[in-house]
Every structure is written in C-alpha cells, then in structure tokens.
C-alpha cells in the first residue's frame, strides 16, 4: 500500500504474520450489517473517517470476579491477513442491493489493515469488566468489518480459558488436568479452540490429536469401554510373548504370568478379596493392551465392576508387567462414586504393595473422568478422595455453566470526537474517548485497581497519589499510591505506522503468563464463594468528561 | 482398493463426495485413545475384526421430548474422504510410544473407509433417545477412529437444530426468525455451524455472510448502534440527492424533505407527540442510510430513546422515502421493554397512516433483538406484542439452556457376537446387536412408537399387530397395529459394497423435511410444559436377548 507522507510517496510494508488457525476465518466471517454499514459510509464519503473502537465485556463469567483474556493471537493473524478475494467480492456483489454502486466493490477490493492500529492487553492476562481488551483504530468502514470476527475469536477463547483456570483453582496445583472434550464441543473448531485455551488456562494435556499437532499441546489417552468389550476371552490373544524392558530376554507366555498373578491376588488372605471370578473379556483386553503398550500401562477399570473385576484384573497385569521390568501408570475411573472408589482402589494398591513387597505400587495413579465440573471437583475435595488426575470434557469445553461471554465492540471516538453509547441500563453505557489503561499495584504486590485515563493525561506514577473514581457512581472513589504501575494496552498491530509491534509469544509463554497472573491476584478476588469484586476506575478528568457528554446526549424526560 | 470376491479380484470404486465444510476436520481430529486402541488392535491382529457401533443419545435436550437429528452430511463427507496424509502419519509416529512397530504406520497409511458401511436416519428427522442415529460397521480399528469426529459433528448440529426448532415453536409460524449469533458462538466454526443448523431447524435467515456464501442461506442485516453514533449532525451529509424509485426525476435535497416530514410529525395534534427535539446524530444516520439503501429501509431505533427520538426520526425518513416512491421495511428494537415498545411503535405507525393518509404505514415491520430465548419469546406472547420478526443470537447458537447433547458411540456387535455395555445406571446400559429400527404410525397419522428389532427379524407390517416392549422395564409393553411403517436407518455410505447409497439432499430439502417432521408429531410430545414422552421400544425377541446377555455379563453381587 502506498500513501503520501510529507508530500513524498512512501512504500509501507506490513508485518508478515501467519493466517488464522482455522481457514474458515475469512473477511466474510462477519455480520451482513458490517457490509451494509460499510456501503453507507462509503456512499456518504465517510468511510475513511478515523474511528476508535473498544472491545470489552461487561460482567465476569461463572459468577466469578475475574476473567482471563485470550484469543488475541488469532485476531492479529486475522487482521494481518485481512484482504478480500475476487470470489468474495463477487459474492458480496450478488448479495447486497442491486442499487449499490460499483465503486464500492473496487474500494473493498483495495482494503487491508494497513491503516488500522490495534492495541491490546497481552494474551493470558487476568482482566476485568469495562477495561478495553482491544482498542482498534482506523478507517471506520474497515474497523467495522473487523468487529464480528474479533468478537467471535475473543469471546469463546476468553470464556473457556477462564473456565479452565477455575477448574484448575478447585482441583489444586498438584493434580494433573486433562481436557477430554472434543466429542462434546460445539463443532470441530469449538473442540480445537477448547484444547488450546484450556491449556492456556492451566490444563496439562488434551486428548485432541489435531490440537496436539497444531499447538504442540501434550497428548493423553489410553482406551475406551468399547476396547474392553471388544474382547471375549484370553484365547483371543495369539502372540503372548513380551520382551523384558531391559531387552535381556523374552517372556514367552505373558498371559500365563498374568493369570498366575490374578490367582495370587485372589488367594491372598490379607487382601480380603470380595471377588470370585473377574470378567475375562476385561482381563483379555487389559492383557492385550499391556502387550501393545507395556510402558506406562493405564487401564479403564469400570466396564464391569470396579472393585470386583477392574482393579484385581489391573493389578494382575501390572504385577506381571513388573516382573518384566515395566512400571505401570495406573487406572481410570469413569463412573460411580469417584470419591469412594478412588479411596478403595488406593487401599487395594497399598495392600498389594505390602502383601507382595512391591515398592511404590500403592502410589499407582488414579485418573477420574465422567461429567466432572467445578462443583463435582469441589464435592470430591470435601468428601476426601485419592484421585491424582482428572479428565474433564463437556462442562469445560462447552462452558456449560455459562455458555457465552458478553464481549462487545463499541465506538468511543470518531474524527477525534468522543462518542458515548447510552442505555437505560447504566451497566450498558459505554466509556467514551480513546483511552489508556493502567493496573496499579499495592504494597503487598497485589494488583489494587485498574484505571482508565484520557489519551493525553499524565500516566499514574509510582509513589504518587492518584484519585480513582468509579465510572458511574459518584460516591465511589479512592486515593491510591501505587507501588508499581503497568500500562495494559500495547501495540500488537501498528498497521504500516512506525510504532513498535509487540511480538506474539508462543503458546507456552501465554500459558505461563496466565498461571503467573492468576497466582498474583489477591485470594479474595479468586475464591468461588462470594469473591470480592476487583476495582475498575477512571481518572477524575475522564469521570467529569463522561458525565458532561452523558448529560449532553441524553434527552430530558417529561413525566406525564 | 482391491479385494477378492468369489476368488476374483474386483476393483472397488468409492463414491466421490466433497470433503467436510471445515478443513480443520481431518482424521487427526479425534481422541488420542482411538490411535492407542487402533495400535493395540493391530498388535493383537484384531484390527480387521468386523464391528458394529451405534451412535445415539440418551436424553432429549432442553427438558423437551424430541430432538432433531442433524450433522449427517458432514459425517459422510468426512468418512468419504477419510485418508491420512504423510504429514499426519509422521506426527503420529512422533506422538505414540517409541515401542510401536513400524508396520502399524504402514497400515494406517493404507486405510480408508472402503470397508466401512454407514446406515443413518435421514438428516432433519425428529428422533428419540436410544434409537441409533448412525450405525457404523467395519474393521474395528477404522471404525474406532471415526468415533470422535462423528460424535463431534452430530452432537452440536443436532443440539442447535433442536434449539432452533424449539424457538420456532414458541415464536409461531408467521414470524420471521433471524439468526444473529456469530459473535457469541463458540469459535468461528460454532458460528458457521449454528447458521447452517438454525436454518435447518426453521430459521429464515442469518446475519453470517460466510454461512450465507457456503450454504446459500438468506442473509439479513442493516446497521448497529455504532453506525448511529458515528454521525454528529445532518451537516455531515454532502450528497443530498436521491433519484425517485421510478427513475423519473431527482430529489435534490432529500435532507430537507426528511426535516419537513419531521416537523409535520412534531406539529401534528393527533399524534400527541411526547418528544421535543429528536436526536440529530440519529436523524443524520438514518437519512444517510436511506440514501445508501432507499429500498427496504430498516432502522435501529433504540440508540437514544425509542419513542422520543428513534420512532419519529424513522417515520420522517420513511415518509420522505415514500414521497419518492420507496416503501420502507421497518424498525429494529434492541433494548428495553420489547412488548411495550412494539405496541407503542405500532400505535404510532397506525396514527401516521391515519393522520397523513399513508396506506399500509401501520403495517411497518417490527424486528426485536436483545438476548432473546424461548422464555422471553414465551413471555412476549403472554404480554401481547407487535413484533413481526426476531433476531436471536447468544441463546440460540450457544444452546445456553443446555450447551451439550450427550451423544455416545457404543460397540453393539463384534465378529457377529452381540456386545452389551453394562452400567449401574440402567439408562446407560447399551442395547446390543446389529439392529433395524422402524417408526410405526397410528390411525391419525401421528408416529406412535419407534421399535428396534434384531437384524434378521421380520419387519413390522401395516395392519399386523406387533408387541412393543420397553427395553429395560418388564411391565411396560403395548400391542400396536401400525397404519404405516417407516424404516429409519438407510445406507448413506456403502463403502465399496454394491448397496444402494442414499444421496445427500440439498440444505433446503433437509430444512423442509425437518419442518414437515415437526408438524407431523402429536402436539403433546412437542409442548414446552410437561410434554408426553414419545415411546421407544424393542421387539419381544430383542427384549429377551438383551436380558439374557445382561444376566450373562453382570457379576453376581455378594452382600457383606
């Protein structure tokens, strides 16, 4: 793109950034009214007017008092590659009114985001209502076209990251959290996005292979109930040999070794076994799986009966593997009373350790799955359990407790004129002006308050007292002497301006930022029950200006 | 692919079908355990064993007693093109255990769905719990790999189609329903899928341009609040001319014409206007929008104050347009008391019609949006309103009332041996055997009951009495003499067999089927409050077999 600077033609070069992860994300992935508005702006000669939009949300999700911001990288990838294809233009030509003039399509064909600047809070930051997550500046017609895709890309991303963080909070730091939601996610992309953002929010791994490949997220998984019931008996196992781990020799009949161990377990007095025959299809499936994956053997033990069949069968296979030098990983429980069963399984493992003198057998890992969510994790904690690892699906990825975040995109300035959007509902009134946003930290290192100021106001300074006002409630205000000040909005897309562009960090860095940010918050903001709201404020000057503009725009009522 | 039939090598040719809509849908979009299981099957030489899996759900969503089946076309597109790329194989090689043998990857490289057969209920059919929506038969290792993507593609599709159908049911047949959910959907694909499946479920149009292009869905949209507040005053409008609709002449100053009409409205005694000055940015925005789109003018009237500003401004522009031969479409309300405002707006339009003798002005269309859902539509109906058209977003596309459907995929037969999955929760016990499914219709034309039979049982026949049994509750059974019988499962993917393949109908046909199916149901199954459950049954023979197998597999308890 070319433009004239000081009378000289200057060749702009845009930063080169990969396109969005999902090829479905194109400039047409937007609401029709963005195009009808673009046409109306163009027809009125208004399309180049410089507008500033804020993207923000009004209320934290899940009854909590915090949100994790995510989806920025995908937005920037979209913006960096924003350009219409001829095919897309042709579709618009057929779709919009026949009375639309041809010049508009020539205009559309030419646009990209070289005149757009995007300022954003770094992805993985803990954020709060009303504070712009993104500030997008540029020609109004172009910026409007970006609204829907950006809101779409940030809405669910931030929601599911926050949901993952909340699950991590309840589960505790020491547990392994696995995202198992692909099959229940809202569409294929819902699944892939869920895996990515659950990882950012503090999950350790996913079952989703495509997400593992795309984002380098660790993958986990073993077998399902169908695998167990696909076996009928041990006779099905033809190749029974298994090489010792150290390669020194072969066990020619691993099946017999398993059977021997099962009898030892059944006959042991101290184990006080409550089972007679265990299920033979299950035993065959476990044995077969162990022959395929002798390292880190993990078995799903609830297909028939956890304590009477699954656990003794698992132990027989694990002990046989141990004879050949292999250490087993543990079990997965996918139904029933997880608290009770995990404790019973743990006791059984510990008894095996004692009875057969097998070091560490009692520490066998126990994974629980089956419709887990924040509430069930909390209930498990209260009951006491022996679960080491959780597989969480439906409730995590669909954000079942609250399936959408109300992210909005509001015009706050046009042609350097501040704009306000009024509403009878005060919480829906937008905060006008191109703003800067700061996080002020207190003596104990916790963030105290976020403050928005006009663009040209002096920044808050460490050690200097500043008045922070509630944007709408006159009586709510407080002086703060910050010990540390962080500016929240940074330039992620300078367009073709000379501004320095923040790089897009790799996923692991975003995840680390998120985890660190969550740890840094004062605990009372984070608790599940009655959390304290974090304060979001405006400067005294911005406060006065908002209320001046508000009075100016609002019609005076007339009671009848 | 080649195979031997009667000792002769036969060249199979697979049906050629386009790939999935979303390129993110690849064979890697599955859970890792499908690959670990596939390896274990392969290692045990069991991978070619012929398995039959049923895909079904256990409970209707949204507290209702029906579900609309959708997502089939995408599944078939996925299955038809199921093939690993070298890149995907390489990723799996790095991901699975280093001990996995190379031969497995050669095997993976070679597989496709030529040995798989898929039977399904036609997309857009009203369906019920436990009845297989899909029956997938084929080599167990291959069919397992299809589980997660198929469940993912059907789960959300059926959920959102059902949600759309429920919204249509409450809104009534005569209302126009617009899907406006893209920005709040769970990811970009969530948005595109929502548009497609809402249309199938009975919506009339979408705002999502990408979905409009992909699926040919009608598109709707005008402008947002930002458009309104981007204008300051009428002075901004430079080109004020507008050609008459019949092309006969030009109105040189459309702005003055609008202002004249606004004064007429303000000064009219019979309109009893409650407003003084209307908002001038709003008036400028409306005027500018009308200049761009003089046909079908539609305005968002709640940016400042609906009755004091939005409606009179809209009427002034609509009356000016009418002077030039253009018919306006109407208004959109996006906040406030929609029942009250729609009635007030209607009254105002009717007064204008009377006062200025403008035929049909009173019938101006009123569109309502703003967080609508089944409950708010129901409340609007109860209060009385004048809304003609609804724009529904968040609650529709995220299925906020219930964000996931519990679709499962269960092994029912392997090597011609029926398999059952037991559970302490009876509703989770699977129905074994490769089955056929029929819908039996009564005298009044309504479907009476669905019945599952063994594969080789005689089909239910018109006029012949048949015993329908509840699959698990002994005492629940009924004789039925069907007046009409429909077989539910049809062959949508014959693999390379010679079976006749059902064609995939175009979207409009699926939509028509869905609407017809919904109309055909007995009303008490469909009502929102305490609907009657539709009966799902098994044949007497299948009943006996299920219970024989169940007793055989379940361990005998021992009370202590």
GROMACS .gro file of C-alpha atoms in nm, chain A residues 43-239:
model
  197
   43UNK     CA    1  -2.173   0.630  -0.015
   44UNK     CA    2  -2.163   0.920   0.232
   45UNK     CA    3  -1.789   0.967   0.177
   46UNK     CA    4  -1.740   0.890   0.544
   47UNK     CA    5  -1.558   0.556   0.515
   48UNK     CA    6  -1.211   0.699   0.574
   49UNK     CA    7  -1.303   0.882   0.893
   50UNK     CA    8  -1.077   0.769   1.172
   51UNK     CA    9  -1.264   0.580   1.438
   52UNK     CA   10  -1.161   0.423   1.766
   53UNK     CA   11  -1.346   0.115   1.895
   54UNK     CA   12  -1.306  -0.056   2.232
   55UNK     CA   13  -1.360  -0.429   2.269
   56UNK     CA   14  -1.456  -0.525   2.625
   57UNK     CA   15  -1.702  -0.727   2.833
   58UNK     CA   16  -1.942  -0.609   3.100
   59UNK     CA   17  -1.953  -0.890   3.354
   60UNK     CA   18  -1.716  -1.165   3.465
   61UNK     CA   19  -1.843  -1.514   3.382
   62UNK     CA   20  -1.935  -1.810   3.607
   63UNK     CA   21  -2.037  -1.591   3.899
   64UNK     CA   22  -1.670  -1.506   3.950
   65UNK     CA   23  -1.479  -1.181   3.974
   66UNK     CA   24  -1.210  -1.240   3.713
   67UNK     CA   25  -1.164  -1.334   3.350
   68UNK     CA   26  -0.859  -1.445   3.155
   69UNK     CA   27  -0.813  -1.264   2.826
   70UNK     CA   28  -0.745  -1.495   2.531
   71UNK     CA   29  -0.789  -1.502   2.155
   72UNK     CA   30  -0.555  -1.213   2.075
   73UNK     CA   31  -0.314  -1.408   1.857
   74UNK     CA   32  -0.597  -1.532   1.632
   75UNK     CA   33  -0.732  -1.177   1.598
   76UNK     CA   34  -0.395  -1.038   1.497
   77UNK     CA   35  -0.346  -1.323   1.249
   78UNK     CA   36  -0.685  -1.239   1.102
   79UNK     CA   37  -0.615  -0.865   1.087
   80UNK     CA   38  -0.268  -0.909   0.941
   81UNK     CA   39  -0.410  -1.111   0.652
   82UNK     CA   40  -0.735  -0.919   0.604
   83UNK     CA   41  -0.791  -0.898   0.228
   84UNK     CA   42  -1.088  -0.986   0.006
   85UNK     CA   43  -1.057  -1.241  -0.271
   86UNK     CA   44  -1.226  -1.178  -0.602
   87UNK     CA   45  -1.464  -1.462  -0.528
   88UNK     CA   46  -1.566  -1.297  -0.203
   89UNK     CA   47  -1.622  -0.963  -0.372
   90UNK     CA   48  -1.839  -1.133  -0.633
   91UNK     CA   49  -2.048  -1.293  -0.363
   92UNK     CA   50  -2.099  -0.954  -0.197
   93UNK     CA   51  -2.195  -0.803  -0.530
   94UNK     CA   52  -2.474  -1.062  -0.566
   95UNK     CA   53  -2.579  -1.027  -0.205
   96UNK     CA   54  -2.601  -0.653  -0.142
   97UNK     CA   55  -2.871  -0.445  -0.302
   98UNK     CA   56  -2.851  -0.417  -0.680
   99UNK     CA   57  -2.854  -0.040  -0.632
  100UNK     CA   58  -2.509  -0.044  -0.466
  101UNK     CA   59  -2.258   0.133  -0.685
  102UNK     CA   60  -1.966  -0.048  -0.845
  103UNK     CA   61  -1.710   0.187  -0.694
  104UNK     CA   62  -1.779   0.032  -0.355
  105UNK     CA   63  -1.658  -0.309  -0.470
  106UNK     CA   64  -1.341  -0.151  -0.611
  107UNK     CA   65  -1.293   0.008  -0.271
  108UNK     CA   66  -1.346  -0.326  -0.091
  109UNK     CA   67  -1.103  -0.497  -0.325
  110UNK     CA   68  -0.835  -0.248  -0.226
  111UNK     CA   69  -0.865  -0.251   0.151
  112UNK     CA   70  -0.645  -0.422   0.404
  113UNK     CA   71  -0.548  -0.334   0.761
  114UNK     CA   72  -0.251  -0.113   0.675
  115UNK     CA   73  -0.432   0.191   0.816
  116UNK     CA   74  -0.551   0.008   1.125
  117UNK     CA   75  -0.375   0.008   1.462
  118UNK     CA   76  -0.455  -0.247   1.730
  119UNK     CA   77  -0.363  -0.204   2.095
  120UNK     CA   78  -0.431  -0.492   2.327
  121UNK     CA   79  -0.373  -0.638   2.669
  122UNK     CA   80  -0.127  -0.930   2.642
  123UNK     CA   81  -0.299  -1.266   2.596
  124UNK     CA   82  -0.320  -1.465   2.919
  125UNK     CA   83  -0.368  -1.156   3.139
  126UNK     CA   84  -0.629  -1.154   3.414
  127UNK     CA   85  -0.881  -0.888   3.312
  128UNK     CA   86  -1.192  -0.716   3.438
  129UNK     CA   87  -1.518  -0.568   3.308
  130UNK     CA   88  -1.521  -0.236   3.117
  131UNK     CA   89  -1.144  -0.226   3.056
  132UNK     CA   90  -1.075  -0.245   2.680
  133UNK     CA   91  -0.908  -0.574   2.591
  134UNK     CA   92  -0.854  -0.439   2.241
  135UNK     CA   93  -0.854  -0.083   2.112
  136UNK     CA   94  -0.888  -0.078   1.735
  137UNK     CA   95  -0.826   0.247   1.545
  138UNK     CA   96  -0.862   0.304   1.175
  139UNK     CA   97  -1.093   0.399   0.889
  140UNK     CA   98  -1.442   0.341   1.023
  141UNK     CA   99  -1.559   0.120   0.736
  142UNK     CA  100  -1.263  -0.116   0.775
  143UNK     CA  101  -1.276  -0.132   1.154
  144UNK     CA  102  -1.649  -0.214   1.146
  145UNK     CA  103  -1.574  -0.511   0.922
  146UNK     CA  104  -1.336  -0.642   1.190
  147UNK     CA  105  -1.594  -0.627   1.469
  148UNK     CA  106  -1.771  -0.962   1.436
  149UNK     CA  107  -1.468  -1.183   1.371
  150UNK     CA  108  -1.268  -1.022   1.655
  151UNK     CA  109  -1.557  -1.054   1.900
  152UNK     CA  110  -1.610  -1.414   1.791
  153UNK     CA  111  -1.241  -1.500   1.827
  154UNK     CA  112  -1.211  -1.345   2.173
  155UNK     CA  113  -1.548  -1.433   2.326
  156UNK     CA  114  -1.521  -1.809   2.348
  157UNK     CA  115  -1.142  -1.805   2.385
  158UNK     CA  116  -1.157  -1.591   2.698
  159UNK     CA  117  -1.457  -1.780   2.832
  160UNK     CA  118  -1.303  -2.126   2.806
  161UNK     CA  119  -0.962  -2.008   2.931
  162UNK     CA  120  -1.135  -1.864   3.235
  163UNK     CA  121  -1.333  -2.186   3.279
  164UNK     CA  122  -1.011  -2.389   3.266
  165UNK     CA  123  -0.848  -2.157   3.521
  166UNK     CA  124  -1.146  -2.200   3.753
  167UNK     CA  125  -1.128  -2.580   3.723
  168UNK     CA  126  -0.755  -2.564   3.799
  169UNK     CA  127  -0.828  -2.347   4.102
  170UNK     CA  128  -1.069  -2.605   4.251
  171UNK     CA  129  -0.861  -2.910   4.155
  172UNK     CA  130  -0.547  -2.769   4.315
  173UNK     CA  131  -0.198  -2.722   4.175
  174UNK     CA  132  -0.077  -3.078   4.232
  175UNK     CA  133  -0.339  -3.253   4.017
  176UNK     CA  134  -0.295  -3.340   3.653
  177UNK     CA  135  -0.574  -3.189   3.443
  178UNK     CA  136  -0.663  -3.345   3.108
  179UNK     CA  137  -0.901  -3.188   2.858
  180UNK     CA  138  -1.121  -3.463   2.710
  181UNK     CA  139  -1.394  -3.252   2.547
  182UNK     CA  140  -1.359  -3.284   2.170
  183UNK     CA  141  -1.664  -3.503   2.113
  184UNK     CA  142  -1.895  -3.274   2.308
  185UNK     CA  143  -1.758  -2.940   2.186
  186UNK     CA  144  -1.967  -2.701   1.978
  187UNK     CA  145  -1.835  -2.800   1.637
  188UNK     CA  146  -1.487  -2.910   1.531
  189UNK     CA  147  -1.338  -2.569   1.587
  190UNK     CA  148  -1.503  -2.549   1.929
  191UNK     CA  149  -1.305  -2.861   2.010
  192UNK     CA  150  -0.973  -2.737   1.875
  193UNK     CA  151  -1.012  -2.396   2.039
  194UNK     CA  152  -1.114  -2.559   2.367
  195UNK     CA  153  -0.796  -2.765   2.371
  196UNK     CA  154  -0.578  -2.462   2.302
  197UNK     CA  155  -0.740  -2.233   2.556
  198UNK     CA  156  -0.782  -2.498   2.826
  199UNK     CA  157  -0.406  -2.545   2.803
  200UNK     CA  158  -0.351  -2.170   2.841
  201UNK     CA  159  -0.587  -2.171   3.141
  202UNK     CA  160  -0.376  -2.428   3.321
  203UNK     CA  161  -0.466  -2.773   3.190
  204UNK     CA  162  -0.173  -3.010   3.136
  205UNK     CA  163  -0.275  -3.207   2.829
  206UNK     CA  164  -0.553  -3.286   2.583
  207UNK     CA  165  -0.694  -3.595   2.412
  208UNK     CA  166  -0.741  -3.397   2.088
  209UNK     CA  167  -0.473  -3.513   1.842
  210UNK     CA  168  -0.536  -3.232   1.592
  211UNK     CA  169  -0.486  -2.973   1.867
  212UNK     CA  170  -0.174  -3.155   1.981
  213UNK     CA  171  -0.033  -3.127   1.631
  214UNK     CA  172  -0.138  -2.765   1.572
  215UNK     CA  173  -0.027  -2.621   1.903
  216UNK     CA  174   0.222  -2.869   2.048
  217UNK     CA  175  -0.001  -2.946   2.346
  218UNK     CA  176   0.089  -3.271   2.529
  219UNK     CA  177  -0.147  -3.557   2.436
  220UNK     CA  178  -0.301  -3.818   2.664
  221UNK     CA  179  -0.529  -4.117   2.626
  222UNK     CA  180  -0.547  -4.496   2.655
  223UNK     CA  181  -0.864  -4.690   2.574
  224UNK     CA  182  -1.243  -4.678   2.599
  225UNK     CA  183  -1.514  -4.918   2.715
  226UNK     CA  184  -1.553  -5.039   2.356
  227UNK     CA  185  -1.196  -5.166   2.363
  228UNK     CA  186  -1.274  -5.370   2.673
  229UNK     CA  187  -1.595  -5.515   2.539
  230UNK     CA  188  -1.441  -5.594   2.200
  231UNK     CA  189  -1.261  -5.886   2.372
  232UNK     CA  190  -1.436  -6.207   2.469
  233UNK     CA  191  -1.166  -6.417   2.635
  234UNK     CA  192  -0.793  -6.467   2.678
  235UNK     CA  193  -0.799  -6.725   2.396
  236UNK     CA  194  -0.810  -6.436   2.151
  237UNK     CA  195  -0.455  -6.339   2.236
  238UNK     CA  196  -0.236  -6.519   1.984
  239UNK     CA  197   0.106  -6.361   2.030
   0.00000   0.00000   0.00000
